[in-house]
mmCIF file of C-alpha atoms and ligand atoms in Angstrom:
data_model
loop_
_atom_site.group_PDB
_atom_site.id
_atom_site.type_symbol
_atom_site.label_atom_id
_atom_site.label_comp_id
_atom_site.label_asym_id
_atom_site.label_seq_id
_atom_site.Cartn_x
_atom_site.Cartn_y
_atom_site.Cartn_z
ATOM 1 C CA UNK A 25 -19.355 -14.498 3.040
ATOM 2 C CA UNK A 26 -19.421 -10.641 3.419
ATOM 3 C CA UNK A 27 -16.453 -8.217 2.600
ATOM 4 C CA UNK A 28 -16.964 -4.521 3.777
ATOM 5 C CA UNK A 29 -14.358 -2.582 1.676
ATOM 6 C CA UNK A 30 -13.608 0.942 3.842
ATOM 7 C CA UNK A 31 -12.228 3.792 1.528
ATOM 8 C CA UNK A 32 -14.287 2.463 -1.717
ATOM 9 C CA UNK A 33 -13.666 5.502 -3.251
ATOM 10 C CA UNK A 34 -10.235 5.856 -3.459
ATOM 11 C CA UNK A 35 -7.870 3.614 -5.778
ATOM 12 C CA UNK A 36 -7.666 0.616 -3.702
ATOM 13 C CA UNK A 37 -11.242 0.512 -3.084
ATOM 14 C CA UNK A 38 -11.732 1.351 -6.636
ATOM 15 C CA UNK A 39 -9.417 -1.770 -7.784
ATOM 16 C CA UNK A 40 -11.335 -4.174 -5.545
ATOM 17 C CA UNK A 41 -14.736 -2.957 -7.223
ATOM 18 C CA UNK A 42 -13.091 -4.054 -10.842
ATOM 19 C CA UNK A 43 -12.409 -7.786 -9.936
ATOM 20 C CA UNK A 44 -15.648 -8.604 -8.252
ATOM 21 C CA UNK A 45 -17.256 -10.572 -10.951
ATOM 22 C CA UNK A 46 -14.582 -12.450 -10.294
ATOM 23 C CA UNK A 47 -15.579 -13.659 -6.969
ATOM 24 C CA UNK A 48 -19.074 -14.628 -7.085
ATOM 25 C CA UNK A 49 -19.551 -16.124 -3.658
ATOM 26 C CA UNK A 50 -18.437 -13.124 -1.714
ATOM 27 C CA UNK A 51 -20.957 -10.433 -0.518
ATOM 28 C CA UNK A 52 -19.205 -7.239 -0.990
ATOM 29 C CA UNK A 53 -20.463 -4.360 0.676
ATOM 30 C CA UNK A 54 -18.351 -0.934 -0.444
ATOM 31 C CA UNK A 55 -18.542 1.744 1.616
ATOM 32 C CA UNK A 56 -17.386 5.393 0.787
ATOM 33 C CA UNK A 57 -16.111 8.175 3.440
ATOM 34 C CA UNK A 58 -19.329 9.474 3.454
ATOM 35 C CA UNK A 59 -21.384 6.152 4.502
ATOM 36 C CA UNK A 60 -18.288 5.139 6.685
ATOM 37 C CA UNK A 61 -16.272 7.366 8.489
ATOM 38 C CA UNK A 62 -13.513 5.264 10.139
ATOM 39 C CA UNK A 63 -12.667 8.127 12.325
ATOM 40 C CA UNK A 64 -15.702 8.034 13.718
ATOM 41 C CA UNK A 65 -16.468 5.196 16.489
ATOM 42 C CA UNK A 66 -20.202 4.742 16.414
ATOM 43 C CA UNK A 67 -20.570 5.200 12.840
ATOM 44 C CA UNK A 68 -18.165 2.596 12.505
ATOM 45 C CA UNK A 69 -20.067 0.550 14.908
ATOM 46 C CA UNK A 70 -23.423 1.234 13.261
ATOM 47 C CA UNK A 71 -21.814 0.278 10.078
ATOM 48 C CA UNK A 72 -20.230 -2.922 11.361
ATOM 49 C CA UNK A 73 -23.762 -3.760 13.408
ATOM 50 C CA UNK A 74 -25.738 -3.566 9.766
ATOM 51 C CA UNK A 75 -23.934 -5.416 7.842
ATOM 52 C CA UNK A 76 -21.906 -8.012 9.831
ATOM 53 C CA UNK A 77 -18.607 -8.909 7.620
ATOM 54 C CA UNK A 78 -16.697 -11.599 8.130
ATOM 55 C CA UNK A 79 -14.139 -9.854 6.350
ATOM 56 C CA UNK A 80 -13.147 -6.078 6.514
ATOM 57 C CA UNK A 81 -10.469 -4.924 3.487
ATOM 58 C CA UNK A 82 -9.454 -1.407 5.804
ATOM 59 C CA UNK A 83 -8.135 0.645 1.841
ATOM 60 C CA UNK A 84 -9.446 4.171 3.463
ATOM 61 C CA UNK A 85 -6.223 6.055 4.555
ATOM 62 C CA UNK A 86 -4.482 9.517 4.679
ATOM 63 C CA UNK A 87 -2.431 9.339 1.445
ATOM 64 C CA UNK A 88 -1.213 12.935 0.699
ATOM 65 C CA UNK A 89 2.392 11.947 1.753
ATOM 66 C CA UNK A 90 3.675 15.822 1.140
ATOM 67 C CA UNK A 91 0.429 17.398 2.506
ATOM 68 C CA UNK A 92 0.809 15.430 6.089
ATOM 69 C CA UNK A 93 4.021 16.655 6.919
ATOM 70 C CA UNK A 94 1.847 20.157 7.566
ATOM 71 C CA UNK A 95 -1.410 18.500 8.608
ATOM 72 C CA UNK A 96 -0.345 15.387 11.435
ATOM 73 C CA UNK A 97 -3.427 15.740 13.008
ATOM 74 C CA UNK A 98 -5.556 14.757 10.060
ATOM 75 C CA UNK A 99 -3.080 12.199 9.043
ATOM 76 C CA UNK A 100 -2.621 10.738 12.825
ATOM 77 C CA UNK A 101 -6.648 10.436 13.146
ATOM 78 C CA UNK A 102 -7.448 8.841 9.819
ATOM 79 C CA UNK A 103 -4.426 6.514 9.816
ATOM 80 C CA UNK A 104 -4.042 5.548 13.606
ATOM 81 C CA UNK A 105 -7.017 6.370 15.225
ATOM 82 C CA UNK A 106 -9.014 5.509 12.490
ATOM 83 C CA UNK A 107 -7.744 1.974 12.680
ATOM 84 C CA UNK A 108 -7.933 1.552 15.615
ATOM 85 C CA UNK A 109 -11.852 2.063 15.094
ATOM 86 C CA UNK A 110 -11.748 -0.830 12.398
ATOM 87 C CA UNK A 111 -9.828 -2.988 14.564
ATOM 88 C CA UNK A 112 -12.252 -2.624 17.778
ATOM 89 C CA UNK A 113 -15.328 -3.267 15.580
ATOM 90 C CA UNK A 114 -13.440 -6.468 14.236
ATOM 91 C CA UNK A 115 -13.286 -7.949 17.339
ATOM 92 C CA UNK A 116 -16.556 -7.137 18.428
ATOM 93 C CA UNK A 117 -18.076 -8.812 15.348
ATOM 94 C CA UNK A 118 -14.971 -11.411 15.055
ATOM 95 C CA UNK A 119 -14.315 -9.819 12.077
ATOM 96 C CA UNK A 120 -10.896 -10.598 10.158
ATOM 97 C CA UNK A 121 -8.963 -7.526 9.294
ATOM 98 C CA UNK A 122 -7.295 -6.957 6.286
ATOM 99 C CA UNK A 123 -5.286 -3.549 6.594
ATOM 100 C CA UNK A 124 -3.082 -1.898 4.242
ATOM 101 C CA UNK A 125 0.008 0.072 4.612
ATOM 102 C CA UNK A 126 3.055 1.282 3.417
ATOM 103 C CA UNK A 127 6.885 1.098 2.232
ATOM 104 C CA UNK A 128 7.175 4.109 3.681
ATOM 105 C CA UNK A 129 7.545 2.978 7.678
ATOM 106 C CA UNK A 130 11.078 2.380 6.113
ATOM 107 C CA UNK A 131 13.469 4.942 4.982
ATOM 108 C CA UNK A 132 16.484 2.310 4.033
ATOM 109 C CA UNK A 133 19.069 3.285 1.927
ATOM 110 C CA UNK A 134 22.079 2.430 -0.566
ATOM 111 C CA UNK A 135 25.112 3.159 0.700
ATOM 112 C CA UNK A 136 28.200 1.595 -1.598
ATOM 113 C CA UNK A 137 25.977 -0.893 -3.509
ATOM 114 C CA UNK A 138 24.391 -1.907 -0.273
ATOM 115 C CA UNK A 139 20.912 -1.743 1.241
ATOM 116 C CA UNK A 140 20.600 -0.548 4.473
ATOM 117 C CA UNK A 141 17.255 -0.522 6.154
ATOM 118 C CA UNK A 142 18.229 1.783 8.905
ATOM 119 C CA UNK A 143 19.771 5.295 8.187
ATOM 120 C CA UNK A 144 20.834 5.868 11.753
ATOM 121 C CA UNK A 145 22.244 2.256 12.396
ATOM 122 C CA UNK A 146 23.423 1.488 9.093
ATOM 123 C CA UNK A 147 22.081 -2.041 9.508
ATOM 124 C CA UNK A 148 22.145 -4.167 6.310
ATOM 125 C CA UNK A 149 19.393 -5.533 5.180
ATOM 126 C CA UNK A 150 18.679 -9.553 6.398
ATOM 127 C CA UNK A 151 17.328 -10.513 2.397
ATOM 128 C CA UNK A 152 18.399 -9.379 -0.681
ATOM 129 C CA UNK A 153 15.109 -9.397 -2.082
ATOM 130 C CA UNK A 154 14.767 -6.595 0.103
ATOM 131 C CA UNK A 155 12.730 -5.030 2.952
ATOM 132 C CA UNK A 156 11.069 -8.496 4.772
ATOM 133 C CA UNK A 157 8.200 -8.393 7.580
ATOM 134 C CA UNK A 158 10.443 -8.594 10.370
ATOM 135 C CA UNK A 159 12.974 -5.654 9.195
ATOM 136 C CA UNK A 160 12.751 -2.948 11.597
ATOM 137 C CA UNK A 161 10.340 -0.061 10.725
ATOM 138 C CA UNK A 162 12.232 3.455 10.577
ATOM 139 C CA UNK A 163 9.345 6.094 8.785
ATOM 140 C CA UNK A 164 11.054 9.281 7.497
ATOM 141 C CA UNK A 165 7.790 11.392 7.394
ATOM 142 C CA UNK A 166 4.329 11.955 9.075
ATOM 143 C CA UNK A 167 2.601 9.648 6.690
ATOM 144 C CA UNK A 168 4.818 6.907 7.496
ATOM 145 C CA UNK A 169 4.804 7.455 11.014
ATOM 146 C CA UNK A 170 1.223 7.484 11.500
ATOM 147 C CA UNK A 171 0.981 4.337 8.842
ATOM 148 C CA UNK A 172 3.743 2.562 11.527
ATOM 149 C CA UNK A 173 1.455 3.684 14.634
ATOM 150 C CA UNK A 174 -1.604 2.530 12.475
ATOM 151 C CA UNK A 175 -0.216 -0.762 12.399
ATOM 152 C CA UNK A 176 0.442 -0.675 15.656
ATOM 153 C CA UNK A 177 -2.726 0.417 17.289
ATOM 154 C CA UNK A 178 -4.086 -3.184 15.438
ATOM 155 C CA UNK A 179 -1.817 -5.495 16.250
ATOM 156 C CA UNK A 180 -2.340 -4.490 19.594
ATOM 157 C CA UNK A 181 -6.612 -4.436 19.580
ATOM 158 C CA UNK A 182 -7.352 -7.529 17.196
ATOM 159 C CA UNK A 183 -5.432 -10.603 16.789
ATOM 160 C CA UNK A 184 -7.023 -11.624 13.512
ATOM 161 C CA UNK A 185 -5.749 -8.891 11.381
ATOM 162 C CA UNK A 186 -3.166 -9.035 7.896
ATOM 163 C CA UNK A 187 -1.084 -5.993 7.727
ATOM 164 C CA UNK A 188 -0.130 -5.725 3.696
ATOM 165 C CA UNK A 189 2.226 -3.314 3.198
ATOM 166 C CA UNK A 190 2.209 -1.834 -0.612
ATOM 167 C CA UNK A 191 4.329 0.231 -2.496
ATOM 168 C CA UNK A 192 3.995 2.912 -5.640
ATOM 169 C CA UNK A 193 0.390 1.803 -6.005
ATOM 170 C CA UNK A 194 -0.430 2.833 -9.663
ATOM 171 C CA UNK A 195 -3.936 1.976 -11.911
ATOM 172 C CA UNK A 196 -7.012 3.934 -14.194
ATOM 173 C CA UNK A 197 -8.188 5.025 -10.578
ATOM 174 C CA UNK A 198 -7.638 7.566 -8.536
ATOM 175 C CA UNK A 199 -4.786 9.462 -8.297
ATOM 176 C CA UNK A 200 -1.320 8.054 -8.744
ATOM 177 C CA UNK A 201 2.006 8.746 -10.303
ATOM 178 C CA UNK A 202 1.404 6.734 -13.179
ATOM 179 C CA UNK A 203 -1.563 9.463 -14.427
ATOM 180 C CA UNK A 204 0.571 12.491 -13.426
ATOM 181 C CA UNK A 205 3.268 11.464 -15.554
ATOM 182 C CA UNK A 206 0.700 10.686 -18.368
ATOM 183 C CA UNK A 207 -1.200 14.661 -17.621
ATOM 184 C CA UNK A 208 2.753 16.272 -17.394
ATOM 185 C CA UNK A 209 3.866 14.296 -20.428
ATOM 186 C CA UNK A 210 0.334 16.046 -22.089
ATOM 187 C CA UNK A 211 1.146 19.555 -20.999
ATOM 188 C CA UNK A 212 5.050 19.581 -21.478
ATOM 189 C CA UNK A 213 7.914 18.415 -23.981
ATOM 190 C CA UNK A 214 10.062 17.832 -21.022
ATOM 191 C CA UNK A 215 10.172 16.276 -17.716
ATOM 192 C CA UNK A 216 12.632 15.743 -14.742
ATOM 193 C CA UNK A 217 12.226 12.675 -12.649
ATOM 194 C CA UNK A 218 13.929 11.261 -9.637
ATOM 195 C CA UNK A 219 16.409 8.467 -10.342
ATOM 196 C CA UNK A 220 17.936 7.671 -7.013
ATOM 197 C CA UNK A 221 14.732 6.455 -5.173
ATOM 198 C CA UNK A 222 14.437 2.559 -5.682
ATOM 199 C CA UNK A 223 11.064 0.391 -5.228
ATOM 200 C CA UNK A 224 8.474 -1.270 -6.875
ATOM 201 C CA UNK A 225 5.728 -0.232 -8.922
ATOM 202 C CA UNK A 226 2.288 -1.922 -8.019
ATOM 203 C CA UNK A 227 -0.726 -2.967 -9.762
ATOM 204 C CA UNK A 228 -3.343 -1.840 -8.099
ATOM 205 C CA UNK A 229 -5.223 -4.498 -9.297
ATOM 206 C CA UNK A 230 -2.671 -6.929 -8.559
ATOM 207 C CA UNK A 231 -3.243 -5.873 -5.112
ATOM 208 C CA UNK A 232 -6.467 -6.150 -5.045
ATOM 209 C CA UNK A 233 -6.230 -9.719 -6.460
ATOM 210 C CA UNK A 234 -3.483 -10.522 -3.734
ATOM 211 C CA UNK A 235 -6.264 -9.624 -0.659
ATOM 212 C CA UNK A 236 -8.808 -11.370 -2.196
ATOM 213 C CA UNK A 237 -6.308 -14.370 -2.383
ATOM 214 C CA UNK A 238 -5.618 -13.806 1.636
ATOM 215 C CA UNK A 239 -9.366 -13.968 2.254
ATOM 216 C CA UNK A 240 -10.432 -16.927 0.459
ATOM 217 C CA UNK A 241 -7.497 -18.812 1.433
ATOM 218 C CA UNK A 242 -8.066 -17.792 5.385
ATOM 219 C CA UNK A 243 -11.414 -18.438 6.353
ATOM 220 C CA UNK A 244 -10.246 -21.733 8.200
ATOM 221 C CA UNK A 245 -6.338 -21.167 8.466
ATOM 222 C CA UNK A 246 -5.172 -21.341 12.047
ATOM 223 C CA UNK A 247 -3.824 -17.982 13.763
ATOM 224 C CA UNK A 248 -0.818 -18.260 12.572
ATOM 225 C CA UNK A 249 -1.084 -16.717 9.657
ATOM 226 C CA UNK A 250 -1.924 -13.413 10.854
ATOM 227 C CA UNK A 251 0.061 -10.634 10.543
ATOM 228 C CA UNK A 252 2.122 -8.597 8.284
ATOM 229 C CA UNK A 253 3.093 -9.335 4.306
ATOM 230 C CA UNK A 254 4.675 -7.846 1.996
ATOM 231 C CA UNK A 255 2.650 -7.571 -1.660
ATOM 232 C CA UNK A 256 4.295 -5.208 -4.257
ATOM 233 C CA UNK A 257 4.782 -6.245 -7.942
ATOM 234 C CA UNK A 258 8.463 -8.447 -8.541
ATOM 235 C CA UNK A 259 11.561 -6.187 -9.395
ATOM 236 C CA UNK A 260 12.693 -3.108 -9.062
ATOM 237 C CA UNK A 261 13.602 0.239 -10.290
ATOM 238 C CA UNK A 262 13.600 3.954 -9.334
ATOM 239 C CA UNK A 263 10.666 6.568 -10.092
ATOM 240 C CA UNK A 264 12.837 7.984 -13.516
ATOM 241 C CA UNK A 265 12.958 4.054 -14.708
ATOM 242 C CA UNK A 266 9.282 3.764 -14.143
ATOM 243 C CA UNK A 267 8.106 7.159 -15.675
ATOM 244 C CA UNK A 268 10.456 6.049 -19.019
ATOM 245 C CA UNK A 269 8.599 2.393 -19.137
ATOM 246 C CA UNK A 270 4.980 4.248 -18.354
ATOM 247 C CA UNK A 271 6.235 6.409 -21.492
ATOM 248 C CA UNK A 272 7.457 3.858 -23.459
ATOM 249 C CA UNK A 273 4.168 1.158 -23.518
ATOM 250 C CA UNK A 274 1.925 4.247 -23.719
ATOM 251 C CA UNK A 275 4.539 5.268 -26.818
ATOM 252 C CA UNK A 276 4.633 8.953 -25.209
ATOM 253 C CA UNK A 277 7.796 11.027 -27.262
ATOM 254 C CA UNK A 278 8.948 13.148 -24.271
ATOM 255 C CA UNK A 279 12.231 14.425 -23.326
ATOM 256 C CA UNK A 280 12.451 12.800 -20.113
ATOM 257 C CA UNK A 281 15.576 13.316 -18.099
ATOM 258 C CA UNK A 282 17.096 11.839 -14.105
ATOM 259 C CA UNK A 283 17.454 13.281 -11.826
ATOM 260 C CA UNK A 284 18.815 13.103 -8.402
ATOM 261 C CA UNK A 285 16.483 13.789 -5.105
ATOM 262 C CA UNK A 286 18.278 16.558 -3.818
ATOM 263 C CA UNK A 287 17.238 18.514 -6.965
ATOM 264 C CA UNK A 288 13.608 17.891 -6.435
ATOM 265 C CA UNK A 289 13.068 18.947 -3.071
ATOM 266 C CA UNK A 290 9.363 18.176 -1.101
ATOM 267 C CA UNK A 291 8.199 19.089 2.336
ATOM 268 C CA UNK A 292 8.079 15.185 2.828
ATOM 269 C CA UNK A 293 11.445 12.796 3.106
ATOM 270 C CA UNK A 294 11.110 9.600 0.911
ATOM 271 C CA UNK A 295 13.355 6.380 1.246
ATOM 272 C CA UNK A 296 15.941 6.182 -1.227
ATOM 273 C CA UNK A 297 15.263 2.118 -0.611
ATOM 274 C CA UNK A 298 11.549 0.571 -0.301
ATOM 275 C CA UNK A 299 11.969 -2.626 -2.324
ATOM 276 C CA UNK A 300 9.804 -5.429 -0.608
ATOM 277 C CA UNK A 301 10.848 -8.996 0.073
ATOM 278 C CA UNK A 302 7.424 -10.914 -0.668
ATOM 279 C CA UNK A 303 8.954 -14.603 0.082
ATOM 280 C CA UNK A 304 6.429 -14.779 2.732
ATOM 281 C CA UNK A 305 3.333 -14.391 0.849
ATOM 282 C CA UNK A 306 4.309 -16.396 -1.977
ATOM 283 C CA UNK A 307 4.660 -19.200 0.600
ATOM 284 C CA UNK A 308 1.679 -18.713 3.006
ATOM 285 C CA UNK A 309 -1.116 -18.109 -0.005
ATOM 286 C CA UNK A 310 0.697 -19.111 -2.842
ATOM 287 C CA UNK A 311 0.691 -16.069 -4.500
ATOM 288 C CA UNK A 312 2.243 -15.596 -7.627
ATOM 289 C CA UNK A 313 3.262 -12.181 -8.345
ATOM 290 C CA UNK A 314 3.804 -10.006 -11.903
ATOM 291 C CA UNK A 315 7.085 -8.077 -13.245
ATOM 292 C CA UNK A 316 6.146 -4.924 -12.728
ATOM 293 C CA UNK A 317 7.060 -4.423 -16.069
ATOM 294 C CA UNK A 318 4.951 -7.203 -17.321
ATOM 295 C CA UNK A 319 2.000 -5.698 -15.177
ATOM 296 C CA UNK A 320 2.452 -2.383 -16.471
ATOM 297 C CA UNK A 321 2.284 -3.834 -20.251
ATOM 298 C CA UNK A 322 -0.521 -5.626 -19.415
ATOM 299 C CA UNK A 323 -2.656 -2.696 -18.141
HETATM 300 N N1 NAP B 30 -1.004 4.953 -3.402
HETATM 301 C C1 NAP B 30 0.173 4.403 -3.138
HETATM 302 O O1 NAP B 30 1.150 4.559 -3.880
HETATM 303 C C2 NAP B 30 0.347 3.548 -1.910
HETATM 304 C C3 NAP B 30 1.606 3.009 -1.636
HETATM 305 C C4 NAP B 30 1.756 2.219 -0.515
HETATM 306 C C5 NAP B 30 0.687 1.968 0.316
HETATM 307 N N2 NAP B 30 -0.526 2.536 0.039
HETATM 308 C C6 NAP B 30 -1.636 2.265 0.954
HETATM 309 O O2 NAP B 30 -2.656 1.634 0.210
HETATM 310 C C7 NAP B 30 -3.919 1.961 0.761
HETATM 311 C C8 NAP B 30 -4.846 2.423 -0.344
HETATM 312 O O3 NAP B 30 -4.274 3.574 -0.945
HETATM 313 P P1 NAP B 30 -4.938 4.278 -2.183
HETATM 314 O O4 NAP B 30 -3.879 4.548 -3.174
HETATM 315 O O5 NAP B 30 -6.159 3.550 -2.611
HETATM 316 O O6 NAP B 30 -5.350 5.668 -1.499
HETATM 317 P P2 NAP B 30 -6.395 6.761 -1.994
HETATM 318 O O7 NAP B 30 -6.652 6.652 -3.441
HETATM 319 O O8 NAP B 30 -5.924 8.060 -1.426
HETATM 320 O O9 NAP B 30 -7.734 6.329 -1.249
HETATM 321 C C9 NAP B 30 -7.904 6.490 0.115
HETATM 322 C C10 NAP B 30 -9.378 6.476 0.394
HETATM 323 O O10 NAP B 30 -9.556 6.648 1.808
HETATM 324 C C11 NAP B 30 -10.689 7.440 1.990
HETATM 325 N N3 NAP B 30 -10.688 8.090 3.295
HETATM 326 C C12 NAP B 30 -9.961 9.154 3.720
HETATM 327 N N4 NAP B 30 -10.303 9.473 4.974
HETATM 328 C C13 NAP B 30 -11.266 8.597 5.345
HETATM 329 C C14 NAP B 30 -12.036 8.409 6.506
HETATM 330 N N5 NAP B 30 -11.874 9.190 7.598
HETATM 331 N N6 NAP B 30 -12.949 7.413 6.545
HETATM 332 C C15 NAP B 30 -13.127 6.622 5.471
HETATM 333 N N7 NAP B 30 -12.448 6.745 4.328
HETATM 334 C C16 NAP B 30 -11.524 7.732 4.262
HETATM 335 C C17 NAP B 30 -10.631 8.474 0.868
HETATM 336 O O11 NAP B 30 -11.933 8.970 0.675
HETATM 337 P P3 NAP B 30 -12.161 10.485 0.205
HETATM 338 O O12 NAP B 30 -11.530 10.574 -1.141
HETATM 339 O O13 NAP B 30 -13.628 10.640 0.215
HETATM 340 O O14 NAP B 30 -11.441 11.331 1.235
HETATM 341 C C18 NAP B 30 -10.169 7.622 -0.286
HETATM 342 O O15 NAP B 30 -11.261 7.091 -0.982
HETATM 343 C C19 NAP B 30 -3.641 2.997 1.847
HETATM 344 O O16 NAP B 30 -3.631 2.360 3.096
HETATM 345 C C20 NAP B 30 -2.259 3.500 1.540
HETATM 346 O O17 NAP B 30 -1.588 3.951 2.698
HETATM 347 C C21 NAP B 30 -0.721 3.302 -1.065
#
């Protein structure tokens, strides 16, 4: 069996590289920006025609949330266009495409102790695990936007895609906010961090572990498995609660204080609300998933 990892570079891609002794039947095949471009059709196809996966993990992606509120363009072709690429070479080469994306198509909030997954409508949430698969998508910047029309552009190209929407991805790789916190907490004796912005930390490695679950479990499931999941480390807490536990198993002394969003302003909006439901993926794969705390600890 062949996997061709897109975006092997970045922390995702990274993540999957760690656990392959694990899987010693797979072929992996990791390819960089440089060797594949997915915003670029025939190198794509060229890629695709070498190589001939029977499984493509799509981890390249526009990340710089901030950054893409002033650059669209480069956001809307490496996150929509550019899977749209990935999905038309899947079908060509009946390739199954795993895709990753984001909490951030929603921008829920809490309003009186209550999630809402829609600002505008003020709909409450449907679980109270959180933000489920079927929960209607609402992005609050340009990187969620184009991650929403991302998603999009493959359900509508390739039917035998999973769409695994992550959230506050954090490992050794890459960057992330765990290893900003660490450099600040280096350079400073203080630090302010956001308290009213609630999710769920994630392992990157976890994830990692969680698609290569999907793909060994799916080479002979029947179509009805495809589509999206949720995978994000179990529980919740907001960016301040995270930075104090990233502190306190890394026994950092810093004088580390929350704050609210509106004192931290960026060009980007985040939700105040992207804690996933992941009922469904426990179910379908039997995934079992970490305390983020737990997964922190053990990292
Ligand atoms: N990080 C998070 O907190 C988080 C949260 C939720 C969801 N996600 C999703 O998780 C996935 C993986 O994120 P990550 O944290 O691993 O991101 P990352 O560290 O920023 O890695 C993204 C990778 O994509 C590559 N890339 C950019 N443009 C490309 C192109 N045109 N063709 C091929 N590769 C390209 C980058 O390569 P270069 O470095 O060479 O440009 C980089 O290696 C993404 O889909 C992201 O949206 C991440």
């Amino acid at each position: 069996m062949v996997v061709l990892v897109t975006g092997a570079n970045g922390q995702l891609g990274q993540a999957i590289q760690s656990i392959v002794g694990n899987y010693p039947s797979i072929d992996f095949v990791f390819c960089s920006s440089s060797e594949l471009n997915i915003t670029d059709k025939s190198n794509c196809e060229t890629v695709f025609e070498k190589y001939k996966p029977n499984f493509c993990i799509n981890a390249a992606a526009y990340t710089a949330v901030d950054k893409a509120e002033s650059e669209p363009e480069k956001a809307f072709s490496i996150n929509v266009t550019g899977a749209q690429n990935i999905a038309e070479v899947c079908k060509i080469h009946d390739t199954i495409l795993l895709h990753v994306s984001t909490d951030f198509v929603f921008d829920a909030k809490f309003v009186d102790g209550i999630a809402y997954y829609d600002r505008e409508l003020r709909l409450p949430l449907k679980s109270e695990k959180g933000l489920t698969e079927t929960d209607v998508p609402f992005p609050a910047g340009v990187y969620g936007l184009t991650k929403l029309q991302g998603e999009q552009a493959i359900e509508s190209t390739w039917e035998k895609h999973f769409i695994v929407r992550t959230s506050w991805v954090y490992s050794q790789f890459a960057n992330n906010f765990m290893k900003t916190m660490l450099r600040l907490a280096s350079e400073r004796d203080s630090l302010s961090v956001v308290a009213d912005q609630i999710g769920t930390p994630t392992n990157a490695v976890d994830l990692a572990e969680a698609l290569l679950k999907i793909i060994t479990s799916s080479q002979n499931e029947p179509i009805e498995v495809y589509g999206i999941y949720n995978f994000s480390n179990e529980g919740q807490c907001s960016w301040y609660d995270f930075a104090a536990e990233i502190f306190r198993v890394n026994n950092v002394s810093i004088n580390l204080q929350p704050i609210p969003t509106s004192a931290y302003p960026t060009p980007a909006k985040r939700p105040a609300y992207s804690v996933l439901d992941k009922s469904k993926i426990k179910k379908v794969f039997g995934i079992e998933i970490k305390n983020w705390e737990d997964s922190l600890k053990k990292f």
